Amino acid sequence: MSDRPIFRPGFAAILALAAVSAAALGLALYMRYWVVEPAVVGLACDAGSMTTICVVRRTFIGIFVWYGFGGAALVATALALLRPSNLLIGAALIFGLIGVVNYNTQLSALALALLPLVLARPAPEREFQPE
């Protein structure tokens, strides 16, 4: 058993993670319901329109067709399990929430389900400890 303390994000980090999660959820909902799903946008983009919305839509669809959001969430969660950090937790939350809302449910849900295990890991050791 390790005598290192358990990893716990501070209060400011928890607030930042909540804000980042809310922003990711808002972005995911916007992309799904106002860019990807509307038939009008799809027909305009399929007709050859090269607007910014169509380029973003094609890129976004290409990412979720290849399970990019779920895969990124799973990789970020695995790295956070190996070495806990607020940055990796934030990345896993962002990609996981975007993936769950936008059709990458299998890998994203797995990543989000494993994410609380990060809080059971020992905190990483400091690399430099002054004397």
XYZ file of C-alpha atoms in Angstrom:
131
model
C 0.000 0.000 0.000
C 1.336 3.378 -0.946
C 1.647 6.169 1.585
C 1.052 8.759 -1.129
C -2.183 10.758 -0.775
C -5.148 10.057 -3.046
C -5.517 12.363 -6.057
C -8.103 15.065 -5.374
C -8.683 18.101 -7.615
C -8.900 21.379 -5.736
C -12.018 23.523 -5.541
C -10.894 25.814 -8.375
C -10.102 22.790 -10.548
C -13.543 21.313 -9.867
C -15.186 24.583 -10.908
C -13.039 24.731 -14.042
C -13.893 21.117 -14.918
C -17.601 21.850 -14.425
C -17.386 24.916 -16.678
C -15.454 23.017 -19.348
C -17.975 20.167 -19.169
C -20.904 22.555 -19.563
C -19.224 24.227 -22.548
C -18.480 20.843 -24.162
C -22.066 19.737 -23.640
C -23.339 22.984 -25.164
C -21.044 22.589 -28.166
C -22.109 18.966 -28.630
C -25.800 19.844 -28.526
C -25.290 22.740 -30.941
C -23.379 20.568 -33.396
C -25.932 17.783 -33.269
C -29.171 19.754 -33.428
C -28.180 22.809 -35.487
C -25.386 21.588 -37.774
C -25.435 17.799 -38.270
C -29.103 16.750 -38.100
C -31.082 19.501 -39.913
C -32.101 18.357 -43.392
C -31.740 21.865 -44.822
C -28.081 22.072 -43.802
C -27.424 18.538 -45.028
C -28.997 19.189 -48.430
C -27.105 22.461 -48.864
C -23.794 20.844 -47.942
C -24.432 17.767 -50.112
C -25.196 20.059 -53.047
C -21.611 21.282 -52.949
C -21.780 24.355 -50.738
C -18.340 25.204 -49.342
C -19.408 27.444 -46.477
C -17.713 27.270 -43.108
C -20.677 25.389 -41.643
C -20.392 22.717 -44.347
C -16.655 22.287 -43.816
C -17.137 22.027 -40.044
C -20.055 19.618 -40.582
C -18.027 17.334 -42.868
C -15.071 17.340 -40.480
C -17.284 16.668 -37.475
C -19.095 13.809 -39.229
C -15.762 12.356 -40.343
C -14.520 12.346 -36.759
C -17.556 10.637 -35.281
C -17.893 8.098 -38.110
C -14.422 6.820 -37.202
C -15.214 6.923 -33.443
C -12.752 9.749 -32.919
C -14.497 11.346 -29.951
C -14.976 8.058 -28.119
C -11.426 6.952 -28.875
C -9.960 10.250 -27.689
C -12.047 10.068 -24.504
C -10.874 6.520 -23.841
C -7.210 7.425 -24.424
C -7.484 10.486 -22.152
C -9.151 8.397 -19.442
C -6.488 5.688 -19.705
C -3.726 8.283 -19.414
C -5.507 9.889 -16.450
C -5.672 6.483 -14.784
C -1.927 6.046 -15.283
C -1.009 9.544 -14.128
C -3.894 11.586 -12.696
C -4.078 15.233 -13.701
C -6.772 17.853 -14.061
C -5.857 18.395 -17.711
C -6.410 14.741 -18.631
C -9.667 14.621 -16.680
C -10.826 17.714 -18.573
C -9.883 16.217 -21.934
C -11.703 12.981 -21.096
C -14.791 14.938 -20.050
C -14.771 17.079 -23.198
C -14.356 14.213 -25.655
C -16.621 11.904 -23.659
C -19.506 14.353 -23.504
C -19.202 15.298 -27.169
C -19.072 11.612 -28.074
C -22.077 10.612 -25.973
C -24.241 13.342 -27.485
C -22.996 12.734 -31.027
C -23.371 9.012 -31.668
C -20.065 7.694 -30.213
C -21.872 6.231 -27.239
C -19.995 2.951 -26.753
C -16.440 4.206 -26.292
C -17.471 7.538 -24.782
C -19.720 5.930 -22.176
C -16.959 3.481 -21.266
C -14.484 6.341 -20.861
C -16.901 8.373 -18.731
C -17.712 5.303 -16.616
C -14.010 4.680 -15.924
C -13.270 8.344 -15.171
C -14.297 8.255 -11.455
C -11.607 5.614 -10.897
C -9.048 8.402 -11.363
C -10.122 9.744 -7.971
C -9.076 6.444 -6.362
C -5.508 6.658 -7.675
C -2.576 7.975 -5.675
C -1.505 11.495 -6.503
C 1.530 11.651 -8.798
C 4.841 12.198 -7.088
C 6.486 15.558 -7.461
C 9.415 15.426 -9.854
C 11.422 18.063 -8.009
C 11.355 18.391 -4.263
C 13.383 21.295 -2.888
C 15.359 20.680 0.277
